[in-house]
Amino acid sequence: MITLPILLLTLSVAIVGANSLVLSPIAGSVAGSYADVSASEVMIASAAYGISTAISALFLAPLVDRFGGKFMLLMAMTALAVALGLSALTPSLVLLCLAQGMSGVAAGVALPAAYGLATQLAPKGKESESLGIVLTGWTLSLIVGVSLSAIIADYIHWRGVYAFMSVLAVLVTLSIFVTKTWGTSAVKGKPTSPLTALRVPGIGRGLIVCASYMVAFYGLYTYLGGHIQGALGQSTASTGLTALLYGIGFGGAVFLDRFIDRYGAAQIALYVFVGLFLTYLSLSFVSVSFLGLVLFCLVWGGVNHLGLNLVVGRLVSLDETQRGAILGINSSVTYLCVFIGAMAFKPIFDNAGFAVCALISALCILPAIIDSIVSRRQIMLSLKKHMLS
């Protein structure tokens, strides 16, 4: 099942994910290289990355539909390799922000291209399984990328982190270029845009589910470390343990993706989102226990993997001629929800604590549950009409 193209797509997602995650743990080291710059100011570069990714995904991802997934992934990964190399060389914070902005432009195209290719290259009936493998690139970025970046920053230099990722991006780009087994995925299509994608039937409900799912996750995950260190009095290393367990759970759930293909997304979705709702409730109840949080982060990662597969897979299947545009909107919504989740949950976390944030996250999953119930009923009615006819 793990063919060379699928492996390259997974590595592409891993590099994009690693770049989006590594700046936070090395912000102090980066600040030390610039005059009169604090660690918090360094994170402006992360904001530049997020904004650029959202804008790029919205307006440039539709080019995937016109020029083909492989070509656009090649262009995006080439730009990402250059941007990462420039990030390693920047003499000032302003230039680092510009380099990270460039990497955001690349990421906004790379992710929709990779997700779209994952389903196009999959054997018939194994689209969810193929997409699930590519999604584990986020696990690699979380477990390997972030951990390795901390080691490189400590023992070599923070610039070595970006230089290392740039080299990896070059190797993956060259591998994509020389690999010929991409099927018909590079066939050119018709021009698309965010407007044409928004007219696709079913995309409205799909984006609502995506937004509620993403706000629930990012709103809570943003303040997990602060809760563990502040309320529970644990060390920074202990915070890393929860990220490690989450990543293991997220990656381990790849073996369950086949059940989505076997029984259908509409049949599985209700169970997955109810499971995610119960997971957030459980995180609220165990928030006073560090061991409880660590164990439930493993569960959280596993259920979230299945949820993300369902969210992305649903959007991919709406219209194969507009996958790039649709997934571009998905990425824009995702990065917008990173901002919304962090901002909306901050006063809740400051005044009521992590447990209440977890309860709010559980409530955010209700639209996905309701949508799953409606979808199941529509399928049942359709089957009844077919049997009567």
C-alpha positions as YAML, in Angstrom:
chain: A
units: angstrom
residues:
- id: 1
  name: MET
  ca: [0.00, 0.00, 0.00]
- id: 2
  name: ILE
  ca: [2.88, 2.39, 0.79]
- id: 3
  name: THR
  ca: [4.14, 3.06, -2.72]
- id: 4
  name: LEU
  ca: [7.02, 5.43, -3.46]
- id: 5
  name: PRO
  ca: [4.71, 8.32, -4.49]
- id: 6
  name: ILE
  ca: [2.65, 7.91, -1.29]
- id: 7
  name: LEU
  ca: [5.86, 7.91, 0.75]
- id: 8
  name: LEU
  ca: [7.03, 11.10, -0.97]
- id: 9
  name: LEU
  ca: [3.66, 12.75, -0.30]
- id: 10
  name: THR
  ca: [3.94, 11.77, 3.36]
- id: 11
  name: LEU
  ca: [7.44, 13.24, 3.58]
- id: 12
  name: SER
  ca: [6.24, 16.43, 1.88]
- id: 13
  name: VAL
  ca: [3.52, 16.85, 4.50]
- id: 14
  name: ALA
  ca: [6.06, 16.07, 7.23]
- id: 15
  name: ILE
  ca: [8.42, 18.84, 6.08]
- id: 16
  name: VAL
  ca: [5.56, 21.35, 5.82]
- id: 17
  name: GLY
  ca: [4.33, 20.32, 9.25]
- id: 18
  name: ALA
  ca: [7.79, 20.45, 10.81]
- id: 19
  name: ASN
  ca: [8.33, 24.00, 9.56]
- id: 20
  name: SER
  ca: [5.01, 25.08, 11.04]
- id: 21
  name: LEU
  ca: [5.89, 23.59, 14.45]
- id: 22
  name: VAL
  ca: [9.63, 24.04, 15.02]
- id: 23
  name: LEU
  ca: [9.81, 27.79, 15.62]
- id: 24
  name: SER
  ca: [8.04, 27.73, 18.98]
- id: 25
  name: PRO
  ca: [10.50, 25.42, 20.81]
- id: 26
  name: ILE
  ca: [13.57, 27.19, 19.37]
- id: 27
  name: ALA
  ca: [12.24, 30.77, 19.64]
- id: 28
  name: GLY
  ca: [14.59, 31.58, 22.53]
- id: 29
  name: SER
  ca: [17.64, 30.47, 20.56]
- id: 30
  name: VAL
  ca: [16.50, 32.44, 17.51]
- id: 31
  name: ALA
  ca: [15.99, 35.58, 19.59]
- id: 32
  name: GLY
  ca: [19.54, 35.32, 20.89]
- id: 33
  name: SER
  ca: [20.88, 35.78, 17.35]
- id: 34
  name: TYR
  ca: [19.15, 39.11, 16.82]
- id: 35
  name: ALA
  ca: [19.73, 42.36, 18.71]
- id: 36
  name: ASP
  ca: [16.96, 43.48, 21.08]
- id: 37
  name: VAL
  ca: [14.52, 40.74, 20.04]
- id: 38
  name: SER
  ca: [12.49, 38.63, 22.48]
- id: 39
  name: ALA
  ca: [11.26, 35.09, 22.02]
- id: 40
  name: SER
  ca: [7.68, 36.30, 21.77]
- id: 41
  name: GLU
  ca: [8.66, 38.73, 19.00]
- id: 42
  name: VAL
  ca: [10.25, 35.86, 17.08]
- id: 43
  name: MET
  ca: [6.82, 34.22, 16.92]
- id: 44
  name: ILE
  ca: [5.73, 37.06, 14.60]
- id: 45
  name: ALA
  ca: [7.45, 34.95, 11.92]
- id: 46
  name: SER
  ca: [5.07, 32.11, 12.78]
- id: 47
  name: ALA
  ca: [2.12, 34.46, 12.33]
- id: 48
  name: ALA
  ca: [3.52, 35.55, 8.95]
- id: 49
  name: TYR
  ca: [3.73, 31.89, 7.98]
- id: 50
  name: GLY
  ca: [0.12, 31.22, 8.99]
- id: 51
  name: ILE
  ca: [-1.33, 34.24, 7.18]
- id: 52
  name: SER
  ca: [0.65, 33.49, 4.02]
- id: 53
  name: THR
  ca: [-0.46, 29.86, 4.07]
- id: 54
  name: ALA
  ca: [-4.13, 30.79, 4.37]
- id: 55
  name: ILE
  ca: [-3.97, 33.33, 1.53]
- id: 56
  name: SER
  ca: [-1.91, 31.06, -0.71]
- id: 57
  name: ALA
  ca: [-4.21, 28.09, -0.15]
- id: 58
  name: LEU
  ca: [-7.23, 30.16, -1.08]
- id: 59
  name: PHE
  ca: [-5.91, 31.76, -4.26]
- id: 60
  name: LEU
  ca: [-3.03, 29.56, -5.51]
- id: 61
  name: ALA
  ca: [-4.22, 26.03, -4.65]
- id: 62
  name: PRO
  ca: [-6.78, 26.12, -7.52]
- id: 63
  name: LEU
  ca: [-3.78, 25.98, -9.86]
- id: 64
  name: VAL
  ca: [-3.50, 22.31, -8.85]
- id: 65
  name: ASP
  ca: [-6.69, 21.66, -10.85]
- id: 66
  name: ARG
  ca: [-5.28, 23.42, -13.90]
- id: 67
  name: PHE
  ca: [-1.68, 22.18, -14.01]
- id: 68
  name: GLY
  ca: [-1.89, 18.88, -12.13]
- id: 69
  name: GLY
  ca: [-0.98, 17.79, -8.63]
- id: 70
  name: LYS
  ca: [2.55, 16.55, -9.33]
- id: 71
  name: PHE
  ca: [3.65, 19.72, -11.14]
- id: 72
  name: MET
  ca: [2.26, 22.04, -8.48]
- id: 73
  name: LEU
  ca: [3.72, 19.92, -5.67]
- id: 74
  name: LEU
  ca: [7.11, 20.16, -7.40]
- id: 75
  name: MET
  ca: [6.82, 23.94, -7.64]
- id: 76
  name: ALA
  ca: [5.67, 24.23, -4.02]
- id: 77
  name: MET
  ca: [8.40, 22.00, -2.61]
- id: 78
  name: THR
  ca: [11.04, 23.84, -4.64]
- id: 79
  name: ALA
  ca: [9.84, 27.16, -3.22]
- id: 80
  name: LEU
  ca: [9.73, 25.65, 0.28]
- id: 81
  name: ALA
  ca: [13.32, 24.40, -0.03]
- id: 82
  name: VAL
  ca: [14.45, 27.91, -1.03]
- id: 83
  name: ALA
  ca: [12.42, 29.55, 1.76]
- id: 84
  name: LEU
  ca: [13.84, 27.20, 4.38]
- id: 85
  name: GLY
  ca: [17.35, 27.88, 3.13]
- id: 86
  name: LEU
  ca: [16.75, 31.62, 3.36]
- id: 87
  name: SER
  ca: [15.34, 31.15, 6.89]
- id: 88
  name: ALA
  ca: [18.66, 29.60, 7.88]
- id: 89
  name: LEU
  ca: [20.60, 32.58, 6.54]
- id: 90
  name: THR
  ca: [18.48, 35.55, 7.63]
- id: 91
  name: PRO
  ca: [20.47, 38.27, 9.47]
- id: 92
  name: SER
  ca: [17.37, 39.95, 10.94]
- id: 93
  name: LEU
  ca: [13.90, 39.14, 12.25]
- id: 94
  name: VAL
  ca: [12.26, 41.08, 9.42]
- id: 95
  name: LEU
  ca: [13.96, 38.89, 6.83]
- id: 96
  name: LEU
  ca: [13.07, 35.76, 8.82]
- id: 97
  name: CYS
  ca: [9.43, 36.85, 8.71]
- id: 98
  name: LEU
  ca: [9.68, 37.33, 4.94]
- id: 99
  name: ALA
  ca: [11.31, 33.91, 4.48]
- id: 100
  name: GLN
  ca: [8.63, 32.27, 6.61]
- id: 101
  name: GLY
  ca: [6.00, 34.14, 4.63]
- id: 102
  name: MET
  ca: [7.46, 32.61, 1.48]
- id: 103
  name: SER
  ca: [7.38, 29.16, 3.07]
- id: 104
  name: GLY
  ca: [3.71, 29.78, 3.91]
- id: 105
  name: VAL
  ca: [2.97, 30.50, 0.24]
- id: 106
  name: ALA
  ca: [4.59, 27.17, -0.63]
- id: 107
  name: ALA
  ca: [2.74, 25.29, 2.11]
- id: 108
  name: GLY
  ca: [-0.61, 26.68, 0.95]
- id: 109
  name: VAL
  ca: [-0.10, 24.85, -2.36]
- id: 110
  name: ALA
  ca: [1.83, 21.80, -1.14]
- id: 111
  name: LEU
  ca: [-0.80, 20.53, 1.32]
- id: 112
  name: PRO
  ca: [-3.80, 20.62, -1.09]
- id: 113
  name: ALA
  ca: [-1.65, 19.06, -3.83]
- id: 114
  name: ALA
  ca: [-0.44, 16.27, -1.52]
- id: 115
  name: TYR
  ca: [-3.91, 15.49, -0.15]
- id: 116
  name: GLY
  ca: [-5.43, 15.47, -3.62]
- id: 117
  name: LEU
  ca: [-2.71, 13.22, -5.02]
- id: 118
  name: ALA
  ca: [-3.13, 10.82, -2.10]
- id: 119
  name: THR
  ca: [-6.68, 9.97, -3.14]
- id: 120
  name: GLN
  ca: [-5.99, 10.07, -6.89]
- id: 121
  name: LEU
  ca: [-3.13, 7.57, -6.62]
- id: 122
  name: ALA
  ca: [-4.99, 5.21, -4.27]
- id: 123
  name: PRO
  ca: [-6.37, 1.88, -5.53]
- id: 124
  name: LYS
  ca: [-10.14, 1.95, -5.96]
- id: 125
  name: GLY
  ca: [-11.83, 1.57, -2.59]
- id: 126
  name: LYS
  ca: [-8.70, 2.45, -0.57]
- id: 127
  name: GLU
  ca: [-8.79, 6.23, -0.80]
- id: 128
  name: SER
  ca: [-9.19, 6.78, 2.95]
- id: 129
  name: GLU
  ca: [-6.38, 4.37, 3.75]
- id: 130
  name: SER
  ca: [-4.06, 6.15, 1.31]
- id: 131
  name: LEU
  ca: [-5.02, 9.58, 2.65]
- id: 132
  name: GLY
  ca: [-4.50, 8.33, 6.21]
- id: 133
  name: ILE
  ca: [-0.93, 7.31, 5.40]
- id: 134
  name: VAL
  ca: [-0.16, 10.75, 3.96]
- id: 135
  name: LEU
  ca: [-1.70, 12.40, 7.03]
- id: 136
  name: THR
  ca: [0.83, 10.58, 9.22]
- id: 137
  name: GLY
  ca: [3.32, 13.09, 7.86]
- id: 138
  name: TRP
  ca: [1.99, 15.32, 10.66]
- id: 139
  name: THR
  ca: [3.02, 12.62, 13.13]
- id: 140
  name: LEU
  ca: [6.53, 12.58, 11.70]
- id: 141
  name: SER
  ca: [6.71, 16.36, 11.95]
- id: 142
  name: LEU
  ca: [5.50, 16.29, 15.56]
- id: 143
  name: ILE
  ca: [7.55, 13.39, 16.90]
- id: 144
  name: VAL
  ca: [10.67, 13.44, 14.75]
- id: 145
  name: GLY
  ca: [10.73, 17.00, 13.39]
- id: 146
  name: VAL
  ca: [10.16, 18.92, 16.61]
- id: 147
  name: SER
  ca: [12.29, 16.60, 18.75]
- id: 148
  name: LEU
  ca: [15.17, 16.60, 16.27]
- id: 149
  name: SER
  ca: [15.00, 20.37, 15.85]
- id: 150
  name: ALA
  ca: [15.46, 20.88, 19.58]
- id: 151
  name: ILE
  ca: [18.53, 18.65, 19.53]
- id: 152
  name: ILE
  ca: [20.02, 20.42, 16.49]
- id: 153
  name: ALA
  ca: [19.35, 23.84, 18.03]
- id: 154
  name: ASP
  ca: [21.00, 22.82, 21.31]
- id: 155
  name: TYR
  ca: [24.09, 21.08, 19.94]
- id: 156
  name: ILE
  ca: [24.66, 22.87, 16.62]
- id: 157
  name: HIS
  ca: [22.62, 26.04, 16.03]
- id: 158
  name: TRP
  ca: [19.02, 26.98, 15.32]
- id: 159
  name: ARG
  ca: [20.06, 27.86, 11.77]
- id: 160
  name: GLY
  ca: [21.00, 24.21, 11.36]
- id: 161
  name: VAL
  ca: [17.33, 23.29, 11.89]
- id: 162
  name: TYR
  ca: [16.22, 25.22, 8.83]
- id: 163
  name: ALA
  ca: [19.26, 24.17, 6.82]
- id: 164
  name: PHE
  ca: [18.49, 20.52, 7.59]
- id: 165
  name: MET
  ca: [14.85, 20.90, 6.56]
- id: 166
  name: SER
  ca: [15.91, 22.70, 3.38]
- id: 167
  name: VAL
  ca: [18.18, 19.80, 2.42]
- id: 168
  name: LEU
  ca: [15.35, 17.34, 3.09]
- id: 169
  name: ALA
  ca: [12.99, 19.42, 0.95]
- id: 170
  name: VAL
  ca: [15.53, 19.39, -1.90]
- id: 171
  name: LEU
  ca: [15.88, 15.60, -1.69]
- id: 172
  name: VAL
  ca: [12.11, 15.06, -1.65]
- id: 173
  name: THR
  ca: [11.65, 17.48, -4.56]
- id: 174
  name: LEU
  ca: [14.25, 15.68, -6.65]
- id: 175
  name: SER
  ca: [12.68, 12.34, -5.79]
- id: 176
  name: ILE
  ca: [9.24, 13.58, -6.88]
- id: 177
  name: PHE
  ca: [10.74, 14.82, -10.14]
- id: 178
  name: VAL
  ca: [12.45, 11.53, -11.06]
- id: 179
  name: THR
  ca: [9.60, 9.26, -9.94]
- id: 180
  name: LYS
  ca: [7.46, 8.27, -12.92]
- id: 181
  name: THR
  ca: [4.72, 6.15, -11.29]
- id: 182
  name: TRP
  ca: [2.19, 8.95, -10.72]
- id: 183
  name: GLY
  ca: [-0.60, 7.46, -12.81]
- id: 184
  name: THR
  ca: [-2.83, 10.05, -14.49]
- id: 185
  name: SER
  ca: [-2.58, 12.51, -11.63]
- id: 186
  name: ALA
  ca: [-0.74, 15.15, -13.66]
- id: 187
  name: VAL
  ca: [-3.43, 15.58, -16.33]
- id: 188
  name: LYS
  ca: [-4.30, 19.23, -16.81]
- id: 189
  name: GLY
  ca: [-7.82, 20.29, -15.95]
- id: 190
  name: LYS
  ca: [-10.04, 23.36, -16.28]
- id: 191
  name: PRO
  ca: [-9.29, 26.60, -14.42]
- id: 192
  name: THR
  ca: [-10.96, 26.75, -11.02]
- id: 193
  name: SER
  ca: [-11.23, 29.34, -8.26]
- id: 194
  name: PRO
  ca: [-12.57, 29.73, -4.72]
- id: 195
  name: LEU
  ca: [-15.86, 30.94, -6.24]
- id: 196
  name: THR
  ca: [-16.31, 27.85, -8.42]
- id: 197
  name: ALA
  ca: [-15.42, 25.62, -5.47]
- id: 198
  name: LEU
  ca: [-17.94, 27.31, -3.18]
- id: 199
  name: ARG
  ca: [-20.68, 26.41, -5.67]
- id: 200
  name: VAL
  ca: [-19.98, 22.69, -5.34]
- id: 201
  name: PRO
  ca: [-22.97, 20.96, -3.66]
- id: 202
  name: GLY
  ca: [-22.20, 19.90, -0.09]
- id: 203
  name: ILE
  ca: [-19.16, 22.10, 0.45]
- id: 204
  name: GLY
  ca: [-20.97, 24.39, 2.89]
- id: 205
  name: ARG
  ca: [-21.72, 21.60, 5.35]
- id: 206
  name: GLY
  ca: [-18.25, 20.16, 4.83]
- id: 207
  name: LEU
  ca: [-16.57, 23.46, 5.71]
- id: 208
  name: ILE
  ca: [-18.76, 23.93, 8.79]
- id: 209
  name: VAL
  ca: [-17.67, 20.52, 10.05]
- id: 210
  name: CYS
  ca: [-14.05, 21.38, 9.21]
- id: 211
  name: ALA
  ca: [-14.20, 24.71, 11.06]
- id: 212
  name: SER
  ca: [-15.84, 23.33, 14.20]
- id: 213
  name: TYR
  ca: [-13.41, 20.40, 14.26]
- id: 214
  name: MET
  ca: [-10.35, 22.66, 13.87]
- id: 215
  name: VAL
  ca: [-11.45, 25.25, 16.46]
- id: 216
  name: ALA
  ca: [-12.05, 22.43, 18.96]
- id: 217
  name: PHE
  ca: [-8.54, 21.05, 18.44]
- id: 218
  name: TYR
  ca: [-6.42, 24.19, 18.14]
- id: 219
  name: GLY
  ca: [-8.32, 26.03, 20.85]
- id: 220
  name: LEU
  ca: [-7.52, 23.31, 23.38]
- id: 221
  name: TYR
  ca: [-4.08, 22.16, 22.17]
- id: 222
  name: THR
  ca: [-2.76, 25.74, 22.26]
- id: 223
  name: TYR
  ca: [-3.15, 25.87, 26.04]
- id: 224
  name: LEU
  ca: [-2.28, 22.28, 26.91]
- id: 225
  name: GLY
  ca: [1.35, 23.16, 27.64]
- id: 226
  name: GLY
  ca: [0.41, 26.18, 29.72]
- id: 227
  name: HIS
  ca: [-1.96, 24.08, 31.83]
- id: 228
  name: ILE
  ca: [0.58, 21.32, 32.41]
- id: 229
  name: GLN
  ca: [3.34, 23.73, 33.44]
- id: 230
  name: GLY
  ca: [1.17, 26.27, 35.26]
- id: 231
  name: ALA
  ca: [-1.69, 24.40, 36.95]
- id: 232
  name: LEU
  ca: [0.02, 21.01, 37.29]
- id: 233
  name: GLY
  ca: [3.55, 22.29, 37.95]
- id: 234
  name: GLN
  ca: [5.25, 20.00, 35.45]
- id: 235
  name: SER
  ca: [8.42, 20.70, 33.45]
- id: 236
  name: THR
  ca: [8.76, 21.64, 29.79]
- id: 237
  name: ALA
  ca: [10.02, 18.11, 29.10]
- id: 238
  name: SER
  ca: [6.79, 16.74, 30.57]
- id: 239
  name: THR
  ca: [4.84, 18.91, 28.17]
- id: 240
  name: GLY
  ca: [6.81, 17.30, 25.36]
- id: 241
  name: LEU
  ca: [5.67, 13.89, 26.60]
- id: 242
  name: THR
  ca: [2.02, 14.77, 25.94]
- id: 243
  name: ALA
  ca: [2.92, 15.87, 22.40]
- id: 244
  name: LEU
  ca: [4.82, 12.60, 21.93]
- id: 245
  name: LEU
  ca: [1.87, 10.48, 23.09]
- id: 246
  name: TYR
  ca: [-0.53, 12.50, 20.95]
- id: 247
  name: GLY
  ca: [1.70, 11.94, 17.92]
- id: 248
  name: ILE
  ca: [1.96, 8.21, 18.58]
- id: 249
  name: GLY
  ca: [-1.82, 7.96, 18.85]
- id: 250
  name: PHE
  ca: [-2.29, 10.00, 15.68]
- id: 251
  name: GLY
  ca: [0.13, 7.84, 13.71]
- id: 252
  name: GLY
  ca: [-1.06, 4.55, 15.17]
- id: 253
  name: ALA
  ca: [-4.63, 5.15, 14.03]
- id: 254
  name: VAL
  ca: [-3.52, 4.78, 10.40]
- id: 255
  name: PHE
  ca: [-4.31, 1.07, 10.71]
- id: 256
  name: LEU
  ca: [-7.97, 1.95, 11.35]
- id: 257
  name: ASP
  ca: [-8.40, 4.04, 8.19]
- id: 258
  name: ARG
  ca: [-9.25, 0.92, 6.18]
- id: 259
  name: PHE
  ca: [-12.55, 0.66, 8.06]
- id: 260
  name: ILE
  ca: [-13.60, 4.01, 6.56]
- id: 261
  name: ASP
  ca: [-13.14, 2.51, 3.10]
- id: 262
  name: ARG
  ca: [-14.80, -0.76, 4.10]
- id: 263
  name: TYR
  ca: [-17.95, 0.61, 5.72]
- id: 264
  name: GLY
  ca: [-18.15, 4.08, 4.19]
- id: 265
  name: ALA
  ca: [-17.38, 7.50, 5.64]
- id: 266
  name: ALA
  ca: [-21.05, 8.26, 6.31]
- id: 267
  name: GLN
  ca: [-21.40, 5.12, 8.45]
- id: 268
  name: ILE
  ca: [-18.16, 5.65, 10.39]
- id: 269
  name: ALA
  ca: [-18.38, 9.42, 10.90]
- id: 270
  name: LEU
  ca: [-21.01, 9.34, 13.65]
- id: 271
  name: TYR
  ca: [-18.98, 6.91, 15.76]
- id: 272
  name: VAL
  ca: [-15.75, 8.86, 15.27]
- id: 273
  name: PHE
  ca: [-17.19, 12.27, 16.13]
- id: 274
  name: VAL
  ca: [-19.13, 10.93, 19.11]
- id: 275
  name: GLY
  ca: [-15.84, 9.34, 20.22]
- id: 276
  name: LEU
  ca: [-14.10, 12.70, 19.81]
- id: 277
  name: PHE
  ca: [-16.87, 14.42, 21.80]
- id: 278
  name: LEU
  ca: [-16.40, 11.90, 24.63]
- id: 279
  name: THR
  ca: [-12.61, 12.32, 24.43]
- id: 280
  name: TYR
  ca: [-12.89, 16.08, 25.02]
- id: 281
  name: LEU
  ca: [-15.26, 15.45, 27.92]
- id: 282
  name: SER
  ca: [-12.75, 12.99, 29.38]
- id: 283
  name: LEU
  ca: [-9.90, 15.49, 28.98]
- id: 284
  name: SER
  ca: [-11.95, 17.91, 31.04]
- id: 285
  name: PHE
  ca: [-12.45, 15.39, 33.85]
- id: 286
  name: VAL
  ca: [-8.81, 14.20, 33.95]
- id: 287
  name: SER
  ca: [-7.31, 17.70, 33.61]
- id: 288
  name: VAL
  ca: [-6.29, 17.67, 37.29]
- id: 289
  name: SER
  ca: [-4.07, 14.62, 36.71]
- id: 290
  name: PHE
  ca: [-0.90, 14.76, 34.63]
- id: 291
  name: LEU
  ca: [-0.91, 10.98, 34.13]
- id: 292
  name: GLY
  ca: [-4.54, 11.09, 33.04]
- id: 293
  name: LEU
  ca: [-3.81, 13.83, 30.51]
- id: 294
  name: VAL
  ca: [-0.84, 11.93, 29.10]
- id: 295
  name: LEU
  ca: [-2.88, 8.76, 28.62]
- id: 296
  name: PHE
  ca: [-5.82, 10.58, 27.06]
- id: 297
  name: CYS
  ca: [-3.50, 12.47, 24.71]
- id: 298
  name: LEU
  ca: [-2.78, 9.06, 23.18]
- id: 299
  name: VAL
  ca: [-6.51, 8.49, 22.69]
- id: 300
  name: TRP
  ca: [-6.99, 12.07, 21.51]
- id: 301
  name: GLY
  ca: [-4.36, 11.63, 18.81]
- id: 302
  name: GLY
  ca: [-5.93, 8.41, 17.54]
- id: 303
  name: VAL
  ca: [-9.49, 9.73, 17.33]
- id: 304
  name: ASN
  ca: [-8.30, 13.03, 15.84]
- id: 305
  name: HIS
  ca: [-6.51, 11.16, 13.07]
- id: 306
  name: LEU
  ca: [-9.74, 9.45, 12.05]
- id: 307
  name: GLY
  ca: [-11.63, 12.73, 12.33]
- id: 308
  name: LEU
  ca: [-9.14, 14.57, 10.12]
- id: 309
  name: ASN
  ca: [-9.29, 11.77, 7.56]
- id: 310
  name: LEU
  ca: [-13.08, 12.08, 7.44]
- id: 311
  name: VAL
  ca: [-13.00, 15.89, 7.20]
- id: 312
  name: VAL
  ca: [-10.42, 16.00, 4.39]
- id: 313
  name: GLY
  ca: [-11.67, 12.88, 2.62]
- id: 314
  name: ARG
  ca: [-15.19, 14.26, 2.47]
- id: 315
  name: LEU
  ca: [-14.04, 17.49, 0.82]
- id: 316
  name: VAL
  ca: [-11.79, 15.63, -1.61]
- id: 317
  name: SER
  ca: [-14.70, 13.47, -2.81]
- id: 318
  name: LEU
  ca: [-17.07, 16.37, -3.55]
- id: 319
  name: ASP
  ca: [-15.71, 17.16, -7.03]
- id: 320
  name: GLU
  ca: [-12.58, 15.55, -8.44]
- id: 321
  name: THR
  ca: [-12.22, 18.32, -11.04]
- id: 322
  name: GLN
  ca: [-11.91, 20.97, -8.30]
- id: 323
  name: ARG
  ca: [-9.89, 19.18, -5.65]
- id: 324
  name: GLY
  ca: [-7.19, 21.83, -5.55]
- id: 325
  name: ALA
  ca: [-9.64, 24.71, -5.08]
- id: 326
  name: ILE
  ca: [-11.70, 22.80, -2.50]
- id: 327
  name: LEU
  ca: [-8.67, 21.69, -0.49]
- id: 328
  name: GLY
  ca: [-7.28, 25.21, -0.74]
- id: 329
  name: ILE
  ca: [-10.40, 26.53, 0.97]
- id: 330
  name: ASN
  ca: [-10.00, 23.74, 3.54]
- id: 331
  name: SER
  ca: [-6.44, 24.85, 4.31]
- id: 332
  name: SER
  ca: [-7.51, 28.49, 4.54]
- id: 333
  name: VAL
  ca: [-10.29, 27.58, 6.97]
- id: 334
  name: THR
  ca: [-7.84, 25.47, 8.97]
- id: 335
  name: TYR
  ca: [-5.28, 28.25, 9.43]
- id: 336
  name: LEU
  ca: [-8.05, 30.75, 10.17]
- id: 337
  name: CYS
  ca: [-9.27, 28.41, 12.90]
- id: 338
  name: VAL
  ca: [-5.77, 28.25, 14.39]
- id: 339
  name: PHE
  ca: [-6.10, 31.98, 15.01]
- id: 340
  name: ILE
  ca: [-9.75, 31.84, 16.09]
- id: 341
  name: GLY
  ca: [-9.15, 28.92, 18.44]
- id: 342
  name: ALA
  ca: [-6.18, 30.57, 20.14]
- id: 343
  name: MET
  ca: [-7.93, 33.93, 20.53]
- id: 344
  name: ALA
  ca: [-11.36, 32.63, 21.55]
- id: 345
  name: PHE
  ca: [-10.07, 30.13, 24.11]
- id: 346
  name: LYS
  ca: [-7.58, 32.53, 25.75]
- id: 347
  name: PRO
  ca: [-10.07, 34.38, 28.01]
- id: 348
  name: ILE
  ca: [-11.73, 31.05, 28.85]
- id: 349
  name: PHE
  ca: [-8.38, 29.51, 29.79]
- id: 350
  name: ASP
  ca: [-7.29, 32.57, 31.78]
- id: 351
  name: ASN
  ca: [-10.53, 32.85, 33.77]
- id: 352
  name: ALA
  ca: [-11.97, 29.32, 33.93]
- id: 353
  name: GLY
  ca: [-9.07, 26.96, 33.22]
- id: 354
  name: PHE
  ca: [-8.25, 24.06, 30.94]
- id: 355
  name: ALA
  ca: [-11.18, 21.86, 32.04]
- id: 356
  name: VAL
  ca: [-13.76, 24.37, 30.82]
- id: 357
  name: CYS
  ca: [-11.81, 24.79, 27.56]
- id: 358
  name: ALA
  ca: [-12.11, 21.03, 27.04]
- id: 359
  name: LEU
  ca: [-15.86, 21.24, 27.59]
- id: 360
  name: ILE
  ca: [-16.09, 24.03, 25.00]
- id: 361
  name: SER
  ca: [-14.12, 21.84, 22.57]
- id: 362
  name: ALA
  ca: [-16.63, 19.05, 23.14]
- id: 363
  name: LEU
  ca: [-19.46, 21.43, 22.27]
- id: 364
  name: CYS
  ca: [-17.61, 22.43, 19.09]
- id: 365
  name: ILE
  ca: [-17.90, 18.83, 17.88]
- id: 366
  name: LEU
  ca: [-21.71, 18.90, 18.02]
- id: 367
  name: PRO
  ca: [-22.08, 20.30, 14.46]
- id: 368
  name: ALA
  ca: [-20.05, 17.34, 13.15]
- id: 369
  name: ILE
  ca: [-22.24, 14.89, 15.09]
- id: 370
  name: ILE
  ca: [-25.46, 16.49, 13.84]
- id: 371
  name: ASP
  ca: [-24.14, 16.51, 10.28]
- id: 372
  name: SER
  ca: [-23.24, 12.80, 10.59]
- id: 373
  name: ILE
  ca: [-26.78, 11.97, 11.75]
- id: 374
  name: VAL
  ca: [-28.30, 13.94, 8.86]
- id: 375
  name: SER
  ca: [-25.99, 12.22, 6.35]
- id: 376
  name: ARG
  ca: [-26.90, 8.75, 7.67]
- id: 377
  name: ARG
  ca: [-30.61, 9.54, 7.42]
- id: 378
  name: GLN
  ca: [-30.21, 10.82, 3.87]
- id: 379
  name: ILE
  ca: [-28.46, 7.61, 2.87]
- id: 380
  name: MET
  ca: [-31.18, 5.48, 4.50]
- id: 381
  name: LEU
  ca: [-33.93, 7.42, 2.71]
- id: 382
  name: SER
  ca: [-32.07, 7.08, -0.57]
- id: 383
  name: LEU
  ca: [-31.77, 3.33, -0.08]
- id: 384
  name: LYS
  ca: [-35.48, 3.01, 0.74]
- id: 385
  name: LYS
  ca: [-36.46, 4.94, -2.39]
- id: 386
  name: HIS
  ca: [-34.14, 2.76, -4.47]
- id: 387
  name: MET
  ca: [-35.66, -0.43, -3.03]
- id: 388
  name: LEU
  ca: [-39.22, 0.79, -3.61]
- id: 389
  name: SER
  ca: [-38.46, 1.73, -7.19]
...
